[in-house]
XYZ file of C-alpha atoms in Angstrom:
458
model
C -6.657 5.636 -25.067
C -9.378 7.410 -23.617
C -11.273 11.000 -23.461
C -11.971 10.795 -20.412
C -9.207 10.013 -18.456
C -8.163 12.895 -17.035
C -5.686 11.459 -13.991
C -2.984 9.383 -14.268
C -2.302 7.611 -10.927
C -0.069 5.773 -9.391
C -1.125 4.316 -6.121
C 2.321 3.401 -3.540
C 0.750 1.222 -0.858
C 4.593 0.725 1.622
C 6.061 0.529 4.899
C 7.809 3.743 6.642
C 10.040 4.311 3.655
C 7.556 4.305 1.172
C 5.524 6.948 3.625
C 8.825 9.250 4.412
C 9.538 9.278 7.403
C 12.787 11.092 8.681
C 11.907 13.689 6.101
C 9.108 16.047 5.519
C 6.409 14.290 3.169
C 7.273 17.308 0.973
C 10.379 15.241 0.656
C 8.944 11.999 -0.185
C 9.873 10.375 -3.684
C 5.715 9.988 -4.290
C 5.948 14.117 -4.137
C 8.963 14.235 -5.612
C 8.165 12.330 -8.934
C 4.340 14.692 -9.069
C 7.046 17.601 -8.972
C 9.359 16.164 -11.880
C 7.032 13.979 -14.086
C 3.699 15.873 -13.627
C 4.568 18.644 -16.281
C 5.017 15.719 -18.872
C 0.858 15.089 -17.865
C -0.135 18.380 -17.132
C 1.254 19.107 -20.631
C -0.981 16.265 -22.463
C -4.249 17.967 -21.173
C -3.406 15.530 -17.159
C -2.949 15.488 -14.008
C -0.377 12.949 -13.051
C -1.526 12.266 -8.925
C 0.829 9.792 -7.042
C -1.126 8.358 -3.685
C 0.772 8.021 -0.831
C -0.661 4.990 1.502
C 2.952 4.434 3.381
C 3.015 3.766 6.810
C 4.557 3.575 9.848
C 5.696 0.360 12.482
C 3.056 1.916 14.856
C -0.508 -0.130 13.960
C 1.638 -3.331 13.808
C 0.252 -4.194 9.968
C 2.964 -5.705 6.587
C 3.352 -6.609 3.437
C 0.403 -9.537 4.679
C -2.097 -7.875 5.303
C -2.233 -5.074 3.162
C -2.120 -6.058 -0.251
C -5.309 -7.690 0.668
C -6.121 -3.794 0.585
C -5.592 -3.092 -2.760
C -8.488 -1.010 -3.670
C -9.142 0.635 -0.750
C -5.777 2.145 0.753
C -5.088 2.840 -3.639
C -7.765 3.175 -5.833
C -8.944 1.136 -7.301
C -7.970 2.742 -10.494
C -4.539 2.869 -10.386
C -2.184 2.311 -13.242
C 0.639 1.483 -11.919
C 1.188 0.292 -8.422
C 4.082 0.934 -6.465
C 5.495 -1.534 -3.575
C 7.786 -0.393 -1.163
C 7.329 -3.475 2.204
C 10.661 -5.311 1.916
C 12.194 -3.235 4.990
C 9.871 -5.913 6.278
C 10.318 -8.644 4.390
C 14.137 -9.548 5.815
C 15.034 -13.289 7.182
C 12.685 -16.216 6.969
C 9.713 -17.494 6.996
C 9.050 -13.675 6.821
C 10.808 -13.478 3.029
C 9.129 -16.701 0.971
C 6.091 -15.479 2.295
C 6.757 -11.512 1.177
C 7.162 -13.673 -2.513
C 3.619 -15.689 -2.042
C 2.350 -11.985 -1.846
C 3.588 -10.538 -4.244
C 2.735 -12.710 -6.178
C -0.625 -12.653 -4.925
C -0.783 -8.707 -5.301
C 0.420 -9.042 -8.987
C -1.987 -11.291 -9.850
C -4.716 -9.089 -8.599
C -4.245 -6.168 -10.073
C -4.418 -7.657 -13.353
C -7.940 -7.847 -12.035
C -8.189 -4.027 -11.428
C -10.004 -2.049 -14.271
C -6.930 0.008 -15.639
C -4.651 -4.234 -14.741
C -1.805 -1.877 -13.055
C 2.519 -3.272 -13.494
C 3.567 -4.110 -9.884
C 6.814 -2.890 -9.667
C 8.288 -3.264 -6.539
C 10.860 -0.497 -5.183
C 13.721 -1.458 -2.441
C 16.314 0.605 -0.666
C 19.385 -2.426 -0.936
C 21.102 -3.889 -3.516
C 19.591 -6.841 -5.739
C 20.692 -10.311 -4.525
C 21.179 -13.373 -6.189
C 17.635 -14.585 -4.866
C 15.923 -17.448 -7.381
C 12.798 -16.599 -6.457
C 12.700 -13.111 -7.282
C 13.974 -13.501 -10.139
C 11.630 -15.963 -10.945
C 8.860 -14.157 -9.994
C 10.169 -11.146 -11.865
C 10.102 -13.669 -15.351
C 6.950 -15.728 -14.575
C 5.391 -12.155 -14.033
C 7.109 -10.050 -16.086
C 4.415 -10.158 -19.382
C 2.161 -7.934 -16.690
C 5.016 -5.388 -16.306
C 5.751 -6.625 -13.023
C 9.757 -5.309 -12.383
C 11.634 -4.324 -8.898
C 13.971 -1.883 -8.416
C 16.865 -1.784 -5.863
C 18.044 1.442 -4.708
C 21.755 0.691 -3.961
C 22.227 -1.501 -6.852
C 21.462 1.746 -8.619
C 24.099 3.353 -7.460
C 26.427 1.278 -7.373
C 25.758 0.691 -11.771
C 26.292 4.838 -11.795
C 30.181 4.485 -12.070
C 31.047 6.130 -8.315
C 33.190 4.105 -6.838
C 31.959 3.747 -3.033
C 34.366 0.888 -2.669
C 37.101 3.765 -2.583
C 35.160 5.812 -0.415
C 34.755 3.451 2.279
C 38.036 2.166 2.377
C 38.849 5.557 3.380
C 35.935 5.616 6.172
C 33.775 7.955 4.060
C 30.209 6.029 3.993
C 27.428 7.690 1.996
C 24.788 5.487 3.077
C 25.581 6.435 6.149
C 23.045 7.777 8.907
C 22.903 11.832 7.873
C 26.300 11.832 5.316
C 25.465 14.324 2.586
C 26.545 13.810 -1.028
C 25.327 10.350 -2.975
C 29.062 10.669 -4.914
C 27.032 12.132 -7.820
C 25.825 15.209 -6.450
C 25.582 16.875 -2.813
C 22.102 18.416 -2.618
C 18.695 17.588 -4.652
C 17.465 19.925 -8.101
C 15.141 21.584 -5.709
C 17.371 22.228 -2.925
C 20.406 24.389 -5.225
C 19.023 27.478 -5.337
C 17.682 27.336 -1.020
C 19.657 30.214 0.975
C 18.956 28.719 4.549
C 22.535 26.724 4.910
C 20.150 24.006 6.900
C 16.924 23.058 4.767
C 19.921 23.431 1.907
C 22.052 20.514 4.304
C 18.964 18.346 4.663
C 18.270 18.463 1.133
C 21.880 16.468 0.146
C 21.187 13.765 3.036
C 20.825 10.527 1.427
C 20.081 8.566 4.203
C 18.302 8.839 7.714
C 18.533 5.663 9.555
C 17.537 3.279 7.336
C 14.698 5.496 5.516
C 16.479 7.293 2.151
C 16.872 11.366 2.281
C 16.082 13.603 0.169
C 18.434 13.144 -1.991
C 17.903 9.225 -2.274
C 14.316 9.523 -2.753
C 14.914 12.240 -5.791
C 16.880 9.778 -7.270
C 14.592 7.043 -6.609
C 11.878 9.701 -8.187
C 13.709 10.077 -11.486
C 14.196 6.624 -11.567
C 10.218 6.321 -12.198
C 10.065 9.096 -14.152
C 12.989 8.631 -16.271
C 11.649 4.621 -16.900
C 7.909 5.981 -17.150
C 8.738 8.559 -20.116
C 10.873 6.202 -22.131
C 7.760 3.742 -22.208
C 5.666 6.989 -23.135
C 7.865 8.324 -26.024
C 7.274 3.804 -27.051
C 3.926 4.473 -27.107
C 4.237 8.041 -29.088
C 6.087 6.144 -31.747
C 3.223 3.502 -31.808
C 0.560 6.173 -32.372
C 2.814 8.409 -34.562
C 3.693 4.992 -36.609
C -0.271 4.654 -37.216
C -0.715 7.683 -38.150
C 1.734 7.557 -40.910
C 0.063 4.472 -42.234
C -3.382 5.615 -41.877
C -5.152 4.279 -38.637
C -6.519 6.470 -36.326
C -4.859 5.630 -33.203
C -8.075 6.762 -30.907
C -9.552 3.601 -32.178
C -6.848 1.414 -32.406
C -5.747 2.083 -29.138
C -9.585 2.998 -27.465
C -9.752 1.833 -23.735
C -12.789 0.225 -24.464
C -10.748 -2.577 -26.591
C -8.941 -3.197 -23.245
C -8.754 -7.233 -22.824
C -10.665 -8.184 -19.436
C -9.106 -10.842 -17.817
C -10.182 -13.421 -16.019
C -8.176 -16.047 -13.591
C -7.506 -18.182 -16.173
C -6.234 -15.718 -18.433
C -2.804 -15.776 -16.339
C -0.216 -18.615 -16.219
C -0.560 -20.698 -13.074
C 0.415 -19.358 -9.937
C 4.167 -20.191 -9.014
C 4.740 -19.182 -5.356
C 1.990 -18.048 -3.885
C -1.463 -19.648 -3.154
C -4.448 -20.782 -5.536
C -6.915 -20.794 -3.310
C -7.061 -16.951 -2.430
C -4.213 -15.649 -5.670
C -6.295 -17.459 -8.957
C -10.194 -15.687 -8.297
C -11.486 -13.229 -10.466
C -11.983 -10.305 -8.620
C -8.916 -8.456 -6.325
C -9.784 -9.004 -2.161
C -11.663 -6.386 -0.606
C -11.088 -4.743 2.728
C -12.205 -1.506 4.865
C -9.342 -0.302 6.273
C -9.693 2.457 9.358
C -6.112 3.884 9.060
C -4.722 6.658 7.609
C -4.716 6.887 4.646
C -7.034 5.582 2.709
C -7.873 6.645 -1.569
C -10.412 3.683 -2.697
C -13.591 1.758 -2.124
C -14.113 -0.357 0.783
C -15.294 -3.902 0.658
C -17.120 -4.589 4.204
C -19.081 -1.681 5.587
C -20.301 -0.577 8.638
C -24.163 -1.068 8.565
C -26.543 1.251 9.366
C -27.983 0.308 13.092
C -31.257 1.520 11.950
C -31.422 0.252 8.292
C -33.894 -1.953 7.689
C -31.825 -4.518 6.521
C -29.392 -4.266 8.834
C -30.741 -8.235 10.721
C -29.317 -6.766 14.296
C -31.664 -3.889 14.520
C -32.880 -2.074 16.973
C -29.748 -3.941 19.399
C -26.762 -1.189 20.082
C -24.882 -0.430 18.083
C -22.589 2.404 19.666
C -18.751 1.195 18.117
C -16.567 4.199 17.439
C -13.633 4.916 14.406
C -10.961 5.903 16.479
C -7.331 7.337 14.889
C -4.248 8.342 16.698
C -4.157 12.337 16.414
C -0.569 12.898 15.123
C 1.010 16.076 15.865
C 2.698 17.613 12.448
C 6.263 17.113 13.236
C 5.773 13.423 13.102
C 8.248 11.291 11.726
C 9.968 14.744 10.200
C 13.553 15.036 11.448
C 14.861 18.155 13.637
C 16.282 19.937 10.890
C 13.183 19.535 8.596
C 11.023 20.713 11.826
C 13.922 23.683 12.889
C 13.267 24.913 9.518
C 9.170 24.687 8.721
C 8.148 25.401 12.392
C 7.526 29.066 12.297
C 6.916 28.971 8.384
C 3.831 29.124 6.416
C 4.248 26.421 4.467
C 5.130 23.794 8.094
C 1.675 21.459 6.739
C 4.065 20.422 3.774
C 6.011 18.543 6.140
C 3.358 16.580 7.672
C 2.865 12.647 6.977
C -0.492 11.458 6.469
C -0.057 7.689 7.965
C -2.625 7.510 11.441
C -3.454 3.891 13.172
C -7.128 4.056 13.657
C -10.021 1.213 13.837
C -13.772 0.954 15.044
C -13.462 0.686 18.645
C -15.362 -0.879 22.028
C -15.135 0.018 25.205
C -17.043 -1.490 27.699
C -20.563 -3.776 27.168
C -22.478 -0.363 26.670
C -21.116 0.454 23.363
C -23.023 -2.476 22.418
C -22.332 -3.848 18.775
C -20.366 -3.801 14.667
C -22.177 -4.602 12.356
C -20.339 -5.600 8.551
C -21.937 -5.618 6.084
C -19.681 -8.361 3.629
C -19.166 -7.697 0.061
C -20.131 -10.188 -2.914
C -17.268 -12.433 -2.278
C -15.916 -15.503 -4.095
C -13.757 -17.534 -2.399
C -15.232 -17.133 1.426
C -12.365 -15.336 2.981
C -13.149 -13.479 5.889
C -10.482 -11.388 7.700
C -9.795 -9.426 11.372
C -7.509 -7.508 12.254
C -6.356 -5.728 15.845
C -4.330 -2.200 16.132
C -2.514 -1.005 17.487
C 0.950 -3.950 17.011
C 2.102 -6.892 15.794
C 0.577 -9.558 17.576
C -2.871 -7.153 19.066
C -4.699 -10.480 17.195
C -4.025 -13.418 19.732
C -5.341 -11.334 23.505
C -7.536 -8.511 21.685
C -9.676 -11.034 19.068
C -8.259 -14.892 18.682
C -8.683 -15.535 22.983
C -10.161 -12.807 23.855
C -13.435 -13.608 25.876
C -14.867 -10.011 26.132
C -16.150 -9.992 22.777
C -18.454 -12.391 20.559
C -18.840 -13.281 17.183
C -21.238 -14.007 14.868
C -21.910 -14.574 10.702
C -25.912 -14.178 9.926
C -26.636 -14.375 13.426
C -25.215 -17.789 14.510
C -22.382 -17.273 16.905
C -18.788 -18.251 16.083
C -16.657 -21.096 17.738
C -13.182 -19.884 18.375
C -11.751 -22.693 18.031
C -11.939 -22.322 13.963
C -9.930 -19.725 14.261
C -6.288 -19.192 13.875
C -3.730 -15.716 13.145
C -3.495 -14.805 9.920
C -1.716 -13.723 7.892
C -0.046 -11.851 10.390
C 0.490 -11.592 14.050
C -2.110 -8.678 14.080
C -5.401 -10.124 11.922
C -7.318 -13.311 12.789
C -8.829 -15.058 10.304
C -12.483 -16.055 10.798
C -13.202 -18.682 7.609
C -10.668 -20.169 5.479
C -13.368 -19.671 2.794
C -17.028 -21.328 2.602
C -18.301 -22.681 4.880
C -20.988 -25.205 4.355
C -21.906 -25.337 8.002
C -22.295 -21.452 8.847
C -25.493 -19.440 8.417
C -27.172 -18.402 5.712
C -27.804 -14.246 4.725
C -30.976 -13.652 5.475
C -31.702 -10.228 3.723
C -29.623 -10.567 0.351
C -26.179 -10.289 2.479
C -23.923 -11.797 4.154
C -23.791 -10.191 7.765
C -20.388 -9.834 10.370
C -20.828 -8.933 14.259
C -18.678 -8.280 16.674
C -20.040 -7.899 20.462
C -18.692 -6.315 23.704
C -19.601 -8.558 26.311
C -20.641 -7.849 29.933
C -16.357 -8.333 30.998
C -14.712 -6.197 28.762
C -11.781 -4.206 30.525
C -9.918 -2.841 28.008
C -10.783 -1.183 24.125
C -10.824 -4.026 21.146
C -10.035 -1.726 18.023
C -10.808 -3.662 14.847
C -8.105 -2.050 11.891
C -9.353 -3.549 8.935
C -12.533 -6.777 7.436
C -10.682 -8.907 4.847
C -12.603 -10.002 2.307
C -11.999 -12.568 -0.731
C-alpha cells in the first residue's frame, strides 16, 4: 500500500501474438484488458496501464535476447510481467533454453522495485511437460504461473471434438465463433457487418483474433480481480481488528530480495540468473517503455575517452505503414475513418547504424555490472550476428581503448547476437574515467550497413 503510486502497470514482452498482429492494435488482449479491467482501478483512483512490447519476427529477436531487456522493453516498475514468446519455443534446443530463460526472467523480476510475478501466455494447450511443471512449482512462491488459451477454451465444457468430427474447426483460420460467443462484447452493437464479423474471429493464421483475445483479457482480468478481492478481505479483517492496513501493508515494508533470498536455480545458468540486479539493455527497436542500461555517449562529453574522434552513427528505425499487420477486413473498415490510428501497431525494427567509414564510431558508456556480461545484437534477421558482427572485419570493437580479439567472441544467446564478454576478464583494459566504454568503429572497407539493435549488460 502506498499513496505515491497512481498507476498499476502490466508489462508484456513477446512475439507478434503479444503485439496483436493480424488485428487492429485496439483489439489486442492488452488494449482489451485496459478497457475491461481498467475501470476497477479507476474506481480506486488509479490507472491501469498495459505496456505492450510485443513485436513481429522480422527483427530477428526471440525470448533468448529479449528477456535480458525486461527493464527497458517495459518499465522497471511493472507490477506484473507477461511473457508471450511461446511460439518461438517449439522443438529442441529452443524448448529447454526457453525454460532456462523464463526461470532467469522470473528471478530477475524479483530484483525489480515492485517484484512482479511473471505470467506466461501460451496460445496452445497444456502439455505433459515435466520441465514446465517443475518450473511452475519451483517459482510459484513468487507468483510464477502459465495460462494456456486452448486448454481454457476446452475446460469451458464446449464439445469441440464433436464439431471437429463434423468438419467444424473453431480454431481454423478466420472462423467466427468460439462455441460460446460469436462476437466480442464491444462488437455486439456494431452496425457494420464487416467489422462485426471481424470481431467474432477466433484465430487468424497462428494469431488469435479479437474474440480469442477477449477470452485472454477476461481470464487475466478475472484472476487478478479475485486476487484483489482477497486483498480487500485481508484489509477488511485488519480494520475489524483495529489494525491500520496502511501501516501493516505499507509499500515501504516490502522486503528487499537478494539472490540468496531465492531458491537455488533449477534450470537456468547460475552465472547469469543468480544475481542481485536484473540485467540491463539498450534496445533501439520500438516500442520501449523503460530504462536503458548502456547509453550512447555524447561525443563531446568530457569523460568520453574517444572525445575528438568522429562519432556519427545514426539511430535508424523502419517506418512502418499504418495498416501493417492489420487484417484486410479491418483495413477496409477503418481506412477512411478518423479513428484509424487505433489500428496502428507500435513495433518497428531499429538500430544505431554505420553506413561507411565516414560514420566513424559509436561509443557506449556501460552501466555498473555484476557479472561482466557484454552482448551486442544486429538488425535485422535471425542469423545476422555471424556476418554483421562476428566475422565482419569492416568493424573494430574496443573496450576501454583496447581492441578486442574476435576469436574470443561467440554467437549467443541467439543468432542475431554476439557475446563479447562472458564475464569479467582480468586481462581486459581497465576504465580510466570511472566508467567502462565500448567502442564500435567503422573501417575503411565497410560497404554494407552495420546496425546494432541491442547492447546487453549484466
